Coordinates of C-alpha atoms in Angstrom, one line a residue:
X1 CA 127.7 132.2 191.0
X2 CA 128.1 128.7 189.6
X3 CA 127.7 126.5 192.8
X4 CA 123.9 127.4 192.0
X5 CA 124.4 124.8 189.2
X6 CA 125.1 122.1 192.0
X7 CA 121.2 122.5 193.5
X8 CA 119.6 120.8 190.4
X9 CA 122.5 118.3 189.7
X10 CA 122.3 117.5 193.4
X11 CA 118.4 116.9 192.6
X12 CA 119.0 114.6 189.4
X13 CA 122.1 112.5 191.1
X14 CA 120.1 112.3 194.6
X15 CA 117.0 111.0 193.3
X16 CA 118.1 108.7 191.0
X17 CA 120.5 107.0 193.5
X18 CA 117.6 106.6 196.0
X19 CA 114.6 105.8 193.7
X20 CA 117.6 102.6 192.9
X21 CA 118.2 101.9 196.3
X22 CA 115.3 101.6 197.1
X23 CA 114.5 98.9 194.1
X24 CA 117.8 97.2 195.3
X25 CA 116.6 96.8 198.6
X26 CA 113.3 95.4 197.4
X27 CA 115.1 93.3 195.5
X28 CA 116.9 92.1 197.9
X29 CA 114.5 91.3 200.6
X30 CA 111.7 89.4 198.2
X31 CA 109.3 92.3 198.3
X32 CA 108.9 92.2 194.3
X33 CA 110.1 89.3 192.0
X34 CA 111.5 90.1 188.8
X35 CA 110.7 87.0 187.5
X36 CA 107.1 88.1 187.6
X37 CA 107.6 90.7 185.5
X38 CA 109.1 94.0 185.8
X39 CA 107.8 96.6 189.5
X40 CA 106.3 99.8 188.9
X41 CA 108.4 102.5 191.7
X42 CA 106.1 102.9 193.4
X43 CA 105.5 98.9 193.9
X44 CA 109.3 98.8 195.4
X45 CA 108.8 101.0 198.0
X46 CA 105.1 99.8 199.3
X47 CA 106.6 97.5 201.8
X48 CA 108.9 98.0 205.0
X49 CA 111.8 99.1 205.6
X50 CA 112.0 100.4 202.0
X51 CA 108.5 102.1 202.0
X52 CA 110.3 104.2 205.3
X53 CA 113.3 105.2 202.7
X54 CA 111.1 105.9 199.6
X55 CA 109.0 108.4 201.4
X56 CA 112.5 110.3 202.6
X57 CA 113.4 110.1 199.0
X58 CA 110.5 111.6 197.4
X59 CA 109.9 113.8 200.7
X60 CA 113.9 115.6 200.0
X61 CA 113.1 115.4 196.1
X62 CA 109.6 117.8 196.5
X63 CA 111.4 120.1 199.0
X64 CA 115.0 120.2 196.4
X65 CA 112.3 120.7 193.3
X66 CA 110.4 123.3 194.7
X67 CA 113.6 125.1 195.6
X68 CA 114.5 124.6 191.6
X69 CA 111.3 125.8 190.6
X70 CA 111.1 129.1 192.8
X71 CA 114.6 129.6 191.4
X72 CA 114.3 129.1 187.7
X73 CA 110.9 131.2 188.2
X74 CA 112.5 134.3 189.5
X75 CA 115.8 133.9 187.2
X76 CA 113.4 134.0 184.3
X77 CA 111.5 137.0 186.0
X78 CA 115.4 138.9 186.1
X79 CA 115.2 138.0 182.6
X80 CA 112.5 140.5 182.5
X81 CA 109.7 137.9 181.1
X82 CA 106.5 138.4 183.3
X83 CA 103.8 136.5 181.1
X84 CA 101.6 134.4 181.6
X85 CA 104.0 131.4 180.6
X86 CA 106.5 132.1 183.8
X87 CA 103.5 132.1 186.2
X88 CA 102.2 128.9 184.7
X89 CA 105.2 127.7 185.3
X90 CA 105.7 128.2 188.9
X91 CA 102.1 126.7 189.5
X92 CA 102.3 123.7 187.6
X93 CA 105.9 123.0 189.4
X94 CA 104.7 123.6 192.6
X95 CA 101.5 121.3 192.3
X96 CA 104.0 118.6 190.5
X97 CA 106.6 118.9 193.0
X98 CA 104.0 118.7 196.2
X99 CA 102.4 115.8 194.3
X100 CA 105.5 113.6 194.3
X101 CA 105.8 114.4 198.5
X102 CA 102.0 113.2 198.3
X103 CA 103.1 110.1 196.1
X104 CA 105.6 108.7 198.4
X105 CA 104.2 109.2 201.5
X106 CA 100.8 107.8 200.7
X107 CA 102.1 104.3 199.5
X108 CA 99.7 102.3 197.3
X109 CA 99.1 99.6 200.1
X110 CA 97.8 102.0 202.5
X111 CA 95.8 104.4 200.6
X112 CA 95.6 103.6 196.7
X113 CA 93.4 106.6 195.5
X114 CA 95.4 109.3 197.1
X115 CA 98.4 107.8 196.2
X116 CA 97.5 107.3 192.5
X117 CA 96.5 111.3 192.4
X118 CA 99.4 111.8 193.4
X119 CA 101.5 109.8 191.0
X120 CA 99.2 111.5 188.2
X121 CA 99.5 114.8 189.1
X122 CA 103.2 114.5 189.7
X123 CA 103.6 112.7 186.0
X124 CA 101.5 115.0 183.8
X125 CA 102.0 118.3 185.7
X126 CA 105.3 117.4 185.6
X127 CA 105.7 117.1 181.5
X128 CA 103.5 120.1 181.1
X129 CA 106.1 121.9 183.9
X130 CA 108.8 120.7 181.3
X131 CA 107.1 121.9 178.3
X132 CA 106.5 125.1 179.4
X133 CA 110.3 125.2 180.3
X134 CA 110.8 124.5 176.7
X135 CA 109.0 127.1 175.6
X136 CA 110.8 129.5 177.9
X137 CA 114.2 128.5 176.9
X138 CA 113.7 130.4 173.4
X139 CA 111.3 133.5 175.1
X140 CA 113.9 134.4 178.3
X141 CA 116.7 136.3 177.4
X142 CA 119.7 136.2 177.6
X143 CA 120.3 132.1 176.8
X144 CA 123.7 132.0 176.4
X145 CA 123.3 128.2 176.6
X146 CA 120.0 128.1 174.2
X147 CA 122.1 126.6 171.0
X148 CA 122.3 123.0 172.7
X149 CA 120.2 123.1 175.8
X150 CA 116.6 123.8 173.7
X151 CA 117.6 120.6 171.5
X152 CA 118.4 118.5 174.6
X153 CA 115.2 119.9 176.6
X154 CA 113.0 119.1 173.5
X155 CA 114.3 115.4 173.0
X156 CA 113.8 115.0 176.7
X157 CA 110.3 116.4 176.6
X158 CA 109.2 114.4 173.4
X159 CA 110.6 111.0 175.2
X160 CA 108.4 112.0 178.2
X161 CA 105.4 112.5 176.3
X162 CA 105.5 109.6 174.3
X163 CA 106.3 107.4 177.3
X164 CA 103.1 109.1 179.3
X165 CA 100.8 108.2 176.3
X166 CA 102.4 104.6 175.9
X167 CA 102.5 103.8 180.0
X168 CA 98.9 104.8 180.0
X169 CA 97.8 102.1 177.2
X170 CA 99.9 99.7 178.5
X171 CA 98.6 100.3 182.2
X172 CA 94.8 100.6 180.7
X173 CA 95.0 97.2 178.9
X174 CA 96.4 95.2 181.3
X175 CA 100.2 95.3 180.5
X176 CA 101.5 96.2 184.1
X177 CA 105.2 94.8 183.1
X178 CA 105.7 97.1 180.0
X179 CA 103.9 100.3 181.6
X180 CA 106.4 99.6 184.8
X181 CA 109.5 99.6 182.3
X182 CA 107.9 102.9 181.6
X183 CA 107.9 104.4 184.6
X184 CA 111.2 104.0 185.0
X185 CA 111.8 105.6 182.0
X186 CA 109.8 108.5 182.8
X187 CA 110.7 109.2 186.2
X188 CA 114.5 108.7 185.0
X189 CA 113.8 111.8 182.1
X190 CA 112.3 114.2 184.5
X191 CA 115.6 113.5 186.5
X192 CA 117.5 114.3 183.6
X193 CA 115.7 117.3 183.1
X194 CA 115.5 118.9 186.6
X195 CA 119.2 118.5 185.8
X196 CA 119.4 120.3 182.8
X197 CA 118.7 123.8 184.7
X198 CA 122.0 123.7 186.0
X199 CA 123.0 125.0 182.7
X200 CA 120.7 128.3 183.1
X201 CA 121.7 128.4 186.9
X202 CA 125.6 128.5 186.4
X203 CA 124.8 132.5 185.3
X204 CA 122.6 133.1 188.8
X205 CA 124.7 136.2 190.1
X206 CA 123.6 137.1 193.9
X207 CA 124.3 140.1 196.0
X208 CA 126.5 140.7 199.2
X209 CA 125.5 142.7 201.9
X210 CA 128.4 144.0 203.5
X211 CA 128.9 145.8 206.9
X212 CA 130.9 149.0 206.8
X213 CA 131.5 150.2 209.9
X214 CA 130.1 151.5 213.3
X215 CA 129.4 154.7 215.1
X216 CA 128.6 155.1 218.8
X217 CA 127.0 157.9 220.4
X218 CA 126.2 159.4 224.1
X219 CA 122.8 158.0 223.8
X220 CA 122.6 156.0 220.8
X221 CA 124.2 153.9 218.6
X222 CA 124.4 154.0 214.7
X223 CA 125.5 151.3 212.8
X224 CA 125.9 152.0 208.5
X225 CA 125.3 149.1 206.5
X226 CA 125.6 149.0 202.9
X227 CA 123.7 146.6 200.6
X228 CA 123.3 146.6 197.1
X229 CA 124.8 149.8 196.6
X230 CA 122.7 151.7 198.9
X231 CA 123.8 152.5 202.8
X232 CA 120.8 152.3 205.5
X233 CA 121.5 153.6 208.5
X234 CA 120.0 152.2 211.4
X235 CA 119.1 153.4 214.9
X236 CA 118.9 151.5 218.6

């Protein structure tokens, strides 16, 4: 059932179009100046109204990636892989996904602590999520895609790690512009890759439950139902 493919496509195209709106509006109001240097995200969306939209875009993003994540969790369970790596999986995308809900709805104005647990949890669970992905793109079978989609997952992943290491320097030492420019680039690659599932979900096949037909009694009625192959009758 392709249209499954639409859930993570909807999550890559729908958070990147509101993590730039909400930049624009910031922008566009004077709430950051780019001639100060470059905003980290989470800087754009500290201040009203566009704090009020960056909560309802990281809010719809948690609830859409969790979704992904229970999904791609239970495809690779079909798969008939039930290791350790699948069940690290769902826990580390849960955590990452809750985290960015935490993120955007703690802004750094209000509560700076919680909200930079959040942003770290989100960031690093997030590329460990991604890696174990990686390493379940070559372990589930069947891949029918695996030829293209583990080289694309892997360059995605590297760019991701390499960013993490060099926003944290850059954030450690003082650099605020370059780790912002980072940021971007990070949270723009996990987009990318929450994306890339729609390549293992276009083979999701589901099951229809179909109602056959109904027979009534003196005293009771009996209704026949078949699903998945099997009929249940039922009693009222």
């Amino acid at each position: 059932m392709q249209l499954w493919a639409l859930l993570p496509v909807c999550l890559a195209f729908f958070g990147t179009a509101g993590i730039w709106t909400v930049f624009a509006v910031a922008v566009t109001n004077g709430s950051v100046n780019l001639t100060e240097g470059i905003p980290y995200i989470s800087q754009c969306g500290t201040y009203n109204p566009q704090s009020c939209l960056f909560s309802q875009v990281c809010n719809i993003c948690c609830f859409l990636a969790l979704w992904v994540v229970a999904i791609r969790f239970q495809q690779v369970r079909d798969y008939g892989d039930h290791g350790k790596g699948n069940i690290a999986s769902i826990v580390l995308g849960f955590t990452s996904s809750i985290s960015i809900s935490v993120t955007g709805n703690f802004q750094q104005s209000v509560l700076m602590i919680i909200h930079t647990v959040g942003a770290v949890l989100a960031f690093f669970l997030g590329l460990a999520y991604f890696w174990v992905q990686l390493y379940l793109t070559y372990r589930a079978q069947p891949s029918q895609d695996r030829w293209w989609v583990g080289p694309v997952r892997a360059t995605f992943c590297i760019i991701c790690t390499v960013t993490v290491i060099v926003m944290s320097i850059l954030h450690i030492t003082g650099f605020s512009s370059g780790a912002a420019a980072c940021e971007w680039i990070l949270v723009m690659s996990f987009f990318c890759l929450f994306g890339l599932f729609a390549a293992e979900f276009r083979h999701i096949d589901c099951h229809s439950l179909t109602v056959q037909k109904q027979m009534f009694t003196n005293d009771r009625s009996h209704a026949s139902i078949e699903m998945n192959g099997y009929v249940i009758n039922t009693i009222s």
